[in-house]
Short mmCIF file of N, CA and C in Angstrom, two decimals:
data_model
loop_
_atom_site.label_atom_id
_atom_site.label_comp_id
_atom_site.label_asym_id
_atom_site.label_seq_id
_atom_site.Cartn_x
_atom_site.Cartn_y
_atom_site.Cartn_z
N UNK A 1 98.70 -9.33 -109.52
CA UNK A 1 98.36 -7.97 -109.17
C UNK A 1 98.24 -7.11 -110.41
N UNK A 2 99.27 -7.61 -111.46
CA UNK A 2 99.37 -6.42 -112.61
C UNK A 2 97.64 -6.71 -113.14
N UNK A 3 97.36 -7.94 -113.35
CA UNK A 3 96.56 -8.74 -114.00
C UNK A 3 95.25 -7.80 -113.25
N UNK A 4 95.37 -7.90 -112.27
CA UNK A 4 93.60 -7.13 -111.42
C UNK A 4 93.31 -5.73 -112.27
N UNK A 5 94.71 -5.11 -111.45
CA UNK A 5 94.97 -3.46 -112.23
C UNK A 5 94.68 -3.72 -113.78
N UNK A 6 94.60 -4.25 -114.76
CA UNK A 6 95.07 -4.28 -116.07
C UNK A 6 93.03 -4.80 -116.05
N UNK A 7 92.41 -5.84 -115.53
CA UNK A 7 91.45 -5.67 -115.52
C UNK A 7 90.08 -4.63 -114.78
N UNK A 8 90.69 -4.19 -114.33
CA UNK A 8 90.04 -2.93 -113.39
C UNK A 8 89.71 -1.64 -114.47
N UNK A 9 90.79 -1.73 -115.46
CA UNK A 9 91.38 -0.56 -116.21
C UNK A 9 90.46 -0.67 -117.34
N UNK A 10 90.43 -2.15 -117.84
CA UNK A 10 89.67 -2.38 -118.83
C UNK A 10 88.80 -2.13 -118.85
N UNK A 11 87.75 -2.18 -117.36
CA UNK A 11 86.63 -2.58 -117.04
C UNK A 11 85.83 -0.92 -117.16
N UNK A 12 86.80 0.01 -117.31
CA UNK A 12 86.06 1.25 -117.12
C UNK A 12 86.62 1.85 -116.15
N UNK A 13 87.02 1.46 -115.06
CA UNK A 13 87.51 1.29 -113.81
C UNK A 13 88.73 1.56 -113.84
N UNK A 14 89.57 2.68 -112.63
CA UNK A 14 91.41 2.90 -112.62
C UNK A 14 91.65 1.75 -111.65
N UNK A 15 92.33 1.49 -111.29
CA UNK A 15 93.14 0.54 -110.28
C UNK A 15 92.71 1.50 -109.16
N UNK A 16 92.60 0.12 -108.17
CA UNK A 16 92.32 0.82 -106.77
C UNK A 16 92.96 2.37 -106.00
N UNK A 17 94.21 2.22 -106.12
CA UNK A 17 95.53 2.61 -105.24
C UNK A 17 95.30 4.48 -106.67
N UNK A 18 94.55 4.30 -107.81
CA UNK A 18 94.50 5.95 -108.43
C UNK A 18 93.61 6.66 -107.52
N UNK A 19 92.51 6.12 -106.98
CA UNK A 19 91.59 6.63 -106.79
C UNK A 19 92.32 8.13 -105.65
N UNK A 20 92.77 7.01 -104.35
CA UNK A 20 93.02 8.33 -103.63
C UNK A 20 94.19 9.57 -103.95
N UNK A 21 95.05 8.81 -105.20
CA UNK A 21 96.46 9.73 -105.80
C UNK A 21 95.41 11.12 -106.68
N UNK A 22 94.14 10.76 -107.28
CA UNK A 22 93.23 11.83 -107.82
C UNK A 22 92.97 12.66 -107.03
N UNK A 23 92.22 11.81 -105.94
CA UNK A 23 91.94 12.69 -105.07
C UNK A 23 92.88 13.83 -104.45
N UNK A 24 93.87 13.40 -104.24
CA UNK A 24 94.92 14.17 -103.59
C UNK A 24 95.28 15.39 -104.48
N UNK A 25 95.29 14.91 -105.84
CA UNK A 25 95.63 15.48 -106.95
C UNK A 25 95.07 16.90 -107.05
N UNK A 26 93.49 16.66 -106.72
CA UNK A 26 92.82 17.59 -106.76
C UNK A 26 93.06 18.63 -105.84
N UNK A 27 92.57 18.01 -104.52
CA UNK A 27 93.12 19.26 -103.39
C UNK A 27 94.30 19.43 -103.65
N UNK A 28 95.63 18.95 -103.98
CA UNK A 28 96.79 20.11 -104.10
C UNK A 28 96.57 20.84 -105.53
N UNK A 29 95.69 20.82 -106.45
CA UNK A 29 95.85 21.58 -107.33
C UNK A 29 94.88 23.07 -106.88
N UNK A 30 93.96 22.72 -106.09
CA UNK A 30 92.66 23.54 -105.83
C UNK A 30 93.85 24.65 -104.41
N UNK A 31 94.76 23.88 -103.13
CA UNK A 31 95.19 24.42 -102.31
C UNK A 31 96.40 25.40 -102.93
N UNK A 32 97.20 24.95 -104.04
CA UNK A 32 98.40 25.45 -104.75
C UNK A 32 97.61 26.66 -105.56
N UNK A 33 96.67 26.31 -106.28
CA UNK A 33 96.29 27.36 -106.85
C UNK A 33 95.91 28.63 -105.79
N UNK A 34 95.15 28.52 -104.75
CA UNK A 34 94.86 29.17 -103.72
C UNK A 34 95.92 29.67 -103.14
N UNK A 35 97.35 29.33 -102.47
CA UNK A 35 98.16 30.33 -102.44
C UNK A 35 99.21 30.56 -103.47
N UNK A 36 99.10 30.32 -104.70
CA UNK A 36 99.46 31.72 -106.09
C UNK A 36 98.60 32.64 -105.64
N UNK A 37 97.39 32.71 -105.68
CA UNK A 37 96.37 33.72 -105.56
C UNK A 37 96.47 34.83 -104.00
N UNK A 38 97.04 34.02 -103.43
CA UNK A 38 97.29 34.49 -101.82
C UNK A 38 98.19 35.61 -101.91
N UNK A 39 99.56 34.69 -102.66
CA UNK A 39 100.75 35.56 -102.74
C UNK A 39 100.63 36.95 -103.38
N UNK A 40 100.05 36.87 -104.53
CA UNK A 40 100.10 37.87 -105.35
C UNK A 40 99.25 39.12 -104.72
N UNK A 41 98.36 38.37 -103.61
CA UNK A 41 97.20 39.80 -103.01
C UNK A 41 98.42 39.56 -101.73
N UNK A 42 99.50 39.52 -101.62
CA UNK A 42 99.94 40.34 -100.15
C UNK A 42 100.20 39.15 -99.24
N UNK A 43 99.93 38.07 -99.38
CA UNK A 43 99.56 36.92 -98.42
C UNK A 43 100.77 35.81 -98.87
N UNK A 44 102.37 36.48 -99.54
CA UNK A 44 103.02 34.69 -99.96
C UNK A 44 103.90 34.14 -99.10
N UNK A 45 103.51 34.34 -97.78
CA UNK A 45 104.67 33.73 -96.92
C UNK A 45 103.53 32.72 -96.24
N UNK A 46 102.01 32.89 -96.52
CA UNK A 46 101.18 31.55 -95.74
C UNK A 46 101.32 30.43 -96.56
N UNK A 47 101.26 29.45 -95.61
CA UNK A 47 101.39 28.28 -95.90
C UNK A 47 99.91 27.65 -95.49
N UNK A 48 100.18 26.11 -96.74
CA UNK A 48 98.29 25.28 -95.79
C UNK A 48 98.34 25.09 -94.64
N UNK A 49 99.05 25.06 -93.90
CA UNK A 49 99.03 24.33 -92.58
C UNK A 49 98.75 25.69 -91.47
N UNK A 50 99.33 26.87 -91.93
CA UNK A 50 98.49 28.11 -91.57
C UNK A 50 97.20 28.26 -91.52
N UNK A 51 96.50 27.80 -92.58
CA UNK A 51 94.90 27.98 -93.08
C UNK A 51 94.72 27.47 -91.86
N UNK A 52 95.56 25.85 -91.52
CA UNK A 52 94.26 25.24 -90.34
C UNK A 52 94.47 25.75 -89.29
N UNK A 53 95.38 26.47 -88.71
CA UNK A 53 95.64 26.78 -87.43
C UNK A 53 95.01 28.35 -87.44
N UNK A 54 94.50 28.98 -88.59
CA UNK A 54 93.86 29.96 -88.49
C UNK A 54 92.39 29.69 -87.92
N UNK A 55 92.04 28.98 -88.60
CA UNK A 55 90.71 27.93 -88.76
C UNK A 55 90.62 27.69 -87.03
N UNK A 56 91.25 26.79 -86.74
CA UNK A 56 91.47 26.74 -85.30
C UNK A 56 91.33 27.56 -84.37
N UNK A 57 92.11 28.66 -84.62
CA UNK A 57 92.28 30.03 -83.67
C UNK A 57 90.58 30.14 -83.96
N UNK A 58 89.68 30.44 -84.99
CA UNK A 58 88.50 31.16 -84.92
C UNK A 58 88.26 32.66 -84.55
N UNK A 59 86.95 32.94 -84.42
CA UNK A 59 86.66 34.15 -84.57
C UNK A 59 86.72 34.61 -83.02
N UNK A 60 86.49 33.74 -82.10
CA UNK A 60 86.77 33.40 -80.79
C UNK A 60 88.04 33.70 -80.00
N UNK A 61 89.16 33.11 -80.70
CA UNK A 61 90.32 33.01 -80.30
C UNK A 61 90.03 31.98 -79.86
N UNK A 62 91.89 30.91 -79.24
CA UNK A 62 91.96 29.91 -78.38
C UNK A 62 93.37 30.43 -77.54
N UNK A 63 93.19 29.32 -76.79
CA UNK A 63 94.74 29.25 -76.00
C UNK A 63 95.39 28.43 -76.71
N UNK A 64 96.78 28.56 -75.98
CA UNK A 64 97.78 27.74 -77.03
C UNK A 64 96.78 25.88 -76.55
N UNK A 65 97.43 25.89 -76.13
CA UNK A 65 96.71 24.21 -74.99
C UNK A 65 95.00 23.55 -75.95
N UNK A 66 94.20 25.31 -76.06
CA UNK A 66 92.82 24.72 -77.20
C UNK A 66 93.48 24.31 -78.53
N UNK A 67 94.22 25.09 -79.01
CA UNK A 67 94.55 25.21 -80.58
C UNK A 67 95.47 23.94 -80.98
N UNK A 68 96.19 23.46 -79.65
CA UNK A 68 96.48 21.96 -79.75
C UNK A 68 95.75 21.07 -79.81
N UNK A 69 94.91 21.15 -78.98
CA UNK A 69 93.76 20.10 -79.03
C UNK A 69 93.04 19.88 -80.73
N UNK A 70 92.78 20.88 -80.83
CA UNK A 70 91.94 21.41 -82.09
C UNK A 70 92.53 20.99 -83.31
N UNK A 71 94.19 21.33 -83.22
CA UNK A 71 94.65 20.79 -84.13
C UNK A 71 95.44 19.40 -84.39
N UNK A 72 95.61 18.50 -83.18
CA UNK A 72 95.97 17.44 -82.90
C UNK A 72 97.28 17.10 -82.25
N UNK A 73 97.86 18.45 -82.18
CA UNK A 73 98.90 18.76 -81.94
C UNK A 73 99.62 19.10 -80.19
N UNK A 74 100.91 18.73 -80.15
CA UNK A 74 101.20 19.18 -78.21
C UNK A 74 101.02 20.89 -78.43
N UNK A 75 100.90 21.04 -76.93
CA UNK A 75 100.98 22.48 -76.75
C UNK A 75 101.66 23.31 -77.25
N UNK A 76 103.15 22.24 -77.22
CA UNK A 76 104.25 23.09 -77.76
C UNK A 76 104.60 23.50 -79.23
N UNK A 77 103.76 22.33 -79.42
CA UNK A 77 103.64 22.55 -81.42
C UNK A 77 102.72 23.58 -81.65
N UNK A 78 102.15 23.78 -80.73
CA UNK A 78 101.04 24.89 -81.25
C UNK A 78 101.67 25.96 -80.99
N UNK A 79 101.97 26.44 -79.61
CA UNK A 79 103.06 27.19 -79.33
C UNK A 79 103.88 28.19 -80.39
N UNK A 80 104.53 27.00 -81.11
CA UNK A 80 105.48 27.35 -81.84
C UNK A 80 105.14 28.09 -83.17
N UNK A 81 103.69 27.31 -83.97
CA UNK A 81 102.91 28.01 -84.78
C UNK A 81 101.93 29.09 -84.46
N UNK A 82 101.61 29.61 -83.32
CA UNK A 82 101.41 30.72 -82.64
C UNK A 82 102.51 31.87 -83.03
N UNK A 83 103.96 31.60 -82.40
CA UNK A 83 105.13 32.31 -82.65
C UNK A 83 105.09 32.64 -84.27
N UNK A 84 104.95 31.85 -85.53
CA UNK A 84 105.25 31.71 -86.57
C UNK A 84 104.17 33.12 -87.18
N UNK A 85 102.99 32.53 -86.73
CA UNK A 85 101.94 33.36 -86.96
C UNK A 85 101.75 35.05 -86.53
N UNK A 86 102.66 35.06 -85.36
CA UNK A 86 102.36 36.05 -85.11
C UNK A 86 103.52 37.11 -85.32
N UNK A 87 104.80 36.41 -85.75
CA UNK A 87 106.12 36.84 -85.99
C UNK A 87 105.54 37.47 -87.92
N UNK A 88 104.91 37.08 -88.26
CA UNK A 88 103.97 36.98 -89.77
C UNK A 88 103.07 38.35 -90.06
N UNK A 89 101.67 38.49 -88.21
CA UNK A 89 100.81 39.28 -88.09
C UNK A 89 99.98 38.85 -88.69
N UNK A 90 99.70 37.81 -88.70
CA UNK A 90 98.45 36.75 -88.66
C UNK A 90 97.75 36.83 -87.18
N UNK A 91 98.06 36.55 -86.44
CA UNK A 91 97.52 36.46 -84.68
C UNK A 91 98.37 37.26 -84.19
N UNK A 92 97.71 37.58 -82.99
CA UNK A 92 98.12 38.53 -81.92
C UNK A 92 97.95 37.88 -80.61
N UNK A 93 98.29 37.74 -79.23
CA UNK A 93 98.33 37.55 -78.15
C UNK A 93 97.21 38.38 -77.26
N UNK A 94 96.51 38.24 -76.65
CA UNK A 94 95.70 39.06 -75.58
C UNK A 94 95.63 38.41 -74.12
N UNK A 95 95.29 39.25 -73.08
CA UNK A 95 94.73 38.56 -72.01
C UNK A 95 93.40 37.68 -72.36
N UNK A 96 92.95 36.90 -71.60
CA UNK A 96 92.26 36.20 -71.20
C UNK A 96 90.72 37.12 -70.26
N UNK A 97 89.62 37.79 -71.02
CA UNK A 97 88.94 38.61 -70.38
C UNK A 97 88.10 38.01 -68.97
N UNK A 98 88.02 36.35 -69.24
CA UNK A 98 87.41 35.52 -68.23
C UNK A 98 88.59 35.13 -67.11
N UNK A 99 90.18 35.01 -67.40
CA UNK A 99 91.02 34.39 -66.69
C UNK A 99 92.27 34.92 -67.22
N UNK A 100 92.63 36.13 -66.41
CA UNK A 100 93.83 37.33 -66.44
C UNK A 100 95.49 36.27 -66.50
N UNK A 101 94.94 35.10 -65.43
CA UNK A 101 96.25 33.88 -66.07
C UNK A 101 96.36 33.33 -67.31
N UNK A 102 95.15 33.27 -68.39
CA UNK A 102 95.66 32.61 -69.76
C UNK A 102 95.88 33.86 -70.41
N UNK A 103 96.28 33.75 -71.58
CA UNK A 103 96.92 34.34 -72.96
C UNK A 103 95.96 33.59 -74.23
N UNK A 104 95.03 34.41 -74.77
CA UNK A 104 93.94 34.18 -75.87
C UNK A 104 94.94 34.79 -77.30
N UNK A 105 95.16 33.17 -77.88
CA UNK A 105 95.37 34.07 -79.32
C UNK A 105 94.46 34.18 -80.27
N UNK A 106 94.46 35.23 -80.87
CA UNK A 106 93.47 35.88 -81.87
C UNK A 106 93.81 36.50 -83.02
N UNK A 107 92.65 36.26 -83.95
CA UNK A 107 93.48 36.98 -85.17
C UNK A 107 93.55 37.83 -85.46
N UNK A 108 94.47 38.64 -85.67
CA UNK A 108 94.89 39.80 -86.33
C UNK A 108 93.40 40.22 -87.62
N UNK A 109 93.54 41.47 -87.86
CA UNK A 109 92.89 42.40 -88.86
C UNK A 109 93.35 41.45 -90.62
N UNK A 110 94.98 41.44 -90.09
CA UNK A 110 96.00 40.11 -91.48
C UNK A 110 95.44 39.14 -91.55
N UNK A 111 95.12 38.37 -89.94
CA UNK A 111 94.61 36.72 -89.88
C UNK A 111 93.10 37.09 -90.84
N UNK A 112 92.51 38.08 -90.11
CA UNK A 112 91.40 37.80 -91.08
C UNK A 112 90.92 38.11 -92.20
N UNK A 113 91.75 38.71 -93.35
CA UNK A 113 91.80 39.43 -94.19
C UNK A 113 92.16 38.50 -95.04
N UNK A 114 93.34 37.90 -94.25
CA UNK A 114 94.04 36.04 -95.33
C UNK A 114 92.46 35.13 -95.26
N UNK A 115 91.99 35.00 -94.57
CA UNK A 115 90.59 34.08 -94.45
C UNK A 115 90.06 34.32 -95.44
N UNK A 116 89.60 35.80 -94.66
CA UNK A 116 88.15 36.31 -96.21
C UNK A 116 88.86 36.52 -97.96
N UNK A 117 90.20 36.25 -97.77
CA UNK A 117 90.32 36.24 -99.32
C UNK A 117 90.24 34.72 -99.47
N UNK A 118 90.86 33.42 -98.99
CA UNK A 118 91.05 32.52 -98.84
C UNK A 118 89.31 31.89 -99.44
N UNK A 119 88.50 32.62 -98.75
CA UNK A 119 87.06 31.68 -98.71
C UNK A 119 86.88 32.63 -100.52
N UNK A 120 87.21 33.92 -100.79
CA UNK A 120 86.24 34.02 -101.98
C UNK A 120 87.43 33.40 -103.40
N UNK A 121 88.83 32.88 -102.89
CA UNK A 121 89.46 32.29 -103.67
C UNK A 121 88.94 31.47 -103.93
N UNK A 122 88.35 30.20 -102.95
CA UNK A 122 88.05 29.16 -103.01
C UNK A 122 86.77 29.02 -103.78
N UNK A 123 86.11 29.90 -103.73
CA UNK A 123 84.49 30.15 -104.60
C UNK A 123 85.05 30.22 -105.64
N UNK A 124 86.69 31.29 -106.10
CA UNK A 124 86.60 31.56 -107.24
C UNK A 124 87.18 29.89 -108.06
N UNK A 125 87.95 29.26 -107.12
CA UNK A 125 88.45 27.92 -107.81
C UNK A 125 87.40 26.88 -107.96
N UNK A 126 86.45 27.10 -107.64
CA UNK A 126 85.41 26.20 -107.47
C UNK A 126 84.21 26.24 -108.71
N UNK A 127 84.18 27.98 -109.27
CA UNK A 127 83.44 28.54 -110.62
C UNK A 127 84.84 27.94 -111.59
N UNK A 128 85.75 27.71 -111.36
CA UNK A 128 86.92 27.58 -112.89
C UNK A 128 86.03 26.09 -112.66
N UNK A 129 86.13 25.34 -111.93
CA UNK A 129 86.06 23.71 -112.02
C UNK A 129 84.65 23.83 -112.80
N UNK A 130 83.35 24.41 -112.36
CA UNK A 130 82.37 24.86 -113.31
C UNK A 130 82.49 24.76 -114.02
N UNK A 131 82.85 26.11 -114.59
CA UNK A 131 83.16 25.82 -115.95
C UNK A 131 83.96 25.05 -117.10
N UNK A 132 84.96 24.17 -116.10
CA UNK A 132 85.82 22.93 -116.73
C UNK A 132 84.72 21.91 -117.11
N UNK A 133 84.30 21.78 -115.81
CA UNK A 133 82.97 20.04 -115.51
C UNK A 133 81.83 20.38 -115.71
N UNK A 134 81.62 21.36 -116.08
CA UNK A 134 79.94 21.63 -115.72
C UNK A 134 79.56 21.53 -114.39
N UNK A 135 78.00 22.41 -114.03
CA UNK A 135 77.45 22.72 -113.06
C UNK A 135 77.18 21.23 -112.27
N UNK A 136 76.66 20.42 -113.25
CA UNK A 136 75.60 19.38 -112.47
C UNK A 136 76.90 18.28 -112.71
N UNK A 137 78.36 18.08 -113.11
CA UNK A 137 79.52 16.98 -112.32
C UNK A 137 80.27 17.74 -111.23
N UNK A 138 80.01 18.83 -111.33
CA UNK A 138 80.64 19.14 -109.96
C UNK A 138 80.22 19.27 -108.46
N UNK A 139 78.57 19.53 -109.02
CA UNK A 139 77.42 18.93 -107.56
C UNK A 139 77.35 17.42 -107.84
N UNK A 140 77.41 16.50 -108.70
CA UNK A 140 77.82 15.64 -108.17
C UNK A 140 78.58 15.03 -107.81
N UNK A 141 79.89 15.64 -108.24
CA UNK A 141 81.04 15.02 -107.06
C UNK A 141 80.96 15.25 -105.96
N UNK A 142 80.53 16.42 -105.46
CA UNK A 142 80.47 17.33 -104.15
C UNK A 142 79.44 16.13 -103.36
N UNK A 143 78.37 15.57 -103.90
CA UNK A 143 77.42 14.93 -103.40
C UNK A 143 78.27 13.59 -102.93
N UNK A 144 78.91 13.14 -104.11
CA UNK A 144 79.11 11.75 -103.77
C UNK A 144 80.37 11.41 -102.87
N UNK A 145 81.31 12.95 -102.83
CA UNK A 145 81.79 13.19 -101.75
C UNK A 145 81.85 13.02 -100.25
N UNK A 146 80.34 13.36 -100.11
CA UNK A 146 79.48 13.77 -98.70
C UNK A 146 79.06 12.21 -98.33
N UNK A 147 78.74 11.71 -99.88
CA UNK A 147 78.68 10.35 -99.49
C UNK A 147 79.34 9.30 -99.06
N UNK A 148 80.72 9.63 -99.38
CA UNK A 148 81.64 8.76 -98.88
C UNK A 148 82.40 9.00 -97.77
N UNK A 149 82.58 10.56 -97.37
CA UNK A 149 83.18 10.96 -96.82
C UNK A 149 82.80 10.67 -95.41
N UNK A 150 83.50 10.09 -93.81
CA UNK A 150 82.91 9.51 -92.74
C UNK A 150 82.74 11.29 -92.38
N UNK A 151 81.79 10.87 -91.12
CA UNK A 151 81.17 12.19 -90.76
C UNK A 151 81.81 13.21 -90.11
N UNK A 152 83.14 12.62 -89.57
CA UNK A 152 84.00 13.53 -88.90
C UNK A 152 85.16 13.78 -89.75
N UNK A 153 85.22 13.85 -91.40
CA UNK A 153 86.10 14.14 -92.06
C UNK A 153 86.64 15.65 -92.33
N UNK A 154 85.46 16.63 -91.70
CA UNK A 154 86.22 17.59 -91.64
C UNK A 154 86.83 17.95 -90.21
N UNK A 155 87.78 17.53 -90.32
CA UNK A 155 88.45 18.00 -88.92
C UNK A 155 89.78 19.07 -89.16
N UNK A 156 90.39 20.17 -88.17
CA UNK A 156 91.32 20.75 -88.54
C UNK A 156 92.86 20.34 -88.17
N UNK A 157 92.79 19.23 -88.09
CA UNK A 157 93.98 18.34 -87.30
C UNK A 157 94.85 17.55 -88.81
N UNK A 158 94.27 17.88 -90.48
CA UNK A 158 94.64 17.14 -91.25
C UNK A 158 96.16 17.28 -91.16
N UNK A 159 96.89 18.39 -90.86
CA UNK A 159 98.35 18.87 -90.91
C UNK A 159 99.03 17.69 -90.29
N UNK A 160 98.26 17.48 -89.25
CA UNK A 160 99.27 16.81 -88.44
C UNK A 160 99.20 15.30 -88.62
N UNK A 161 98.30 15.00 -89.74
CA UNK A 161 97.83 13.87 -90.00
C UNK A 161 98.50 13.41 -91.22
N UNK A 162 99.01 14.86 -91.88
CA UNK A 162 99.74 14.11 -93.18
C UNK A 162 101.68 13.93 -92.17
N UNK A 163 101.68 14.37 -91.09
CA UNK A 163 102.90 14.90 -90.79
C UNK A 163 103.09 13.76 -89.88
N UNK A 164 102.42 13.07 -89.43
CA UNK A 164 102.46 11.90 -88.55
C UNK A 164 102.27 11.96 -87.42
#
């Protein structure tokens, strides 16, 4: 095994098992950097796993029962990050304008204020990598990304996917 790795390495090539530790590497450096940037504008008690259940909720709203689904999660887990969120003023609770029996959560003026900084953070972490890699390795990672990546890789259920 050392022997593969040790020729892999030689070859130009990291050992199999770096590839996805980079990868990872990256999104927590790109997500960490993103909430420093959060905290300091007003936003340091969100967490990533907030982002997705914001993401989830949408511009729409869901019920607790959608936002499980959505996020991979039981009702009650959602439930509970509902409570978190809204104990925060991230989301708010409403009736249901189609069905006076459900409860639509939605985001707050906060929920969406954390978003829209969230998306021009992410532009802004995305111009530093620019200017680290240049224009044309960072469209092509982005490309070869898309290329590898299966088609349903963006899903908002990753939380519960690193969580088991």
């Amino acid at each position: 095994m050392a022997e593969r790795a040790g020729d892999a390495a030689s070859s130009g090539g990291g050992a199999g098992f770096e590839l996805p530790l980079l990868l990872f590497a990256g999104f927590r450096s790109i997500i960490d950097e993103m909430h420093r940037e959060l905290a300091v504008q007003g936003h340091p008690e969100v967490r990533p796993a907030y982002g997705y259940a914001l993401q989830a909720v949408g511009l729409d709203g869901a019920t607790a029962s959608e936002l499980g689904r959505r996020l991979g999660v039981s009702k009650q887990a959602a439930g509970k990050t509902v409570e978190r969120l809204e104990g925060l003023g991230y989301v708010e609770r409403a009736d249901d304008p189609q069905d006076g029996r459900r409860k639509l959560v939605r985001l707050s003026p906060r929920g969406i204020d954390v978003l829209a900084r969230s998306a021009a953070g992410f532009d802004r972490v995305r111009a530093q990598w620019v200017r680290v890699l240049g224009a044309e390795r960072v469209a092509a990672l982005e490309s070869d990304l898309r290329t590898m990546a299966a088609a349903d890789a963006f899903r908002l259920d990753a939380s519960s996917w690193f969580n088991g």
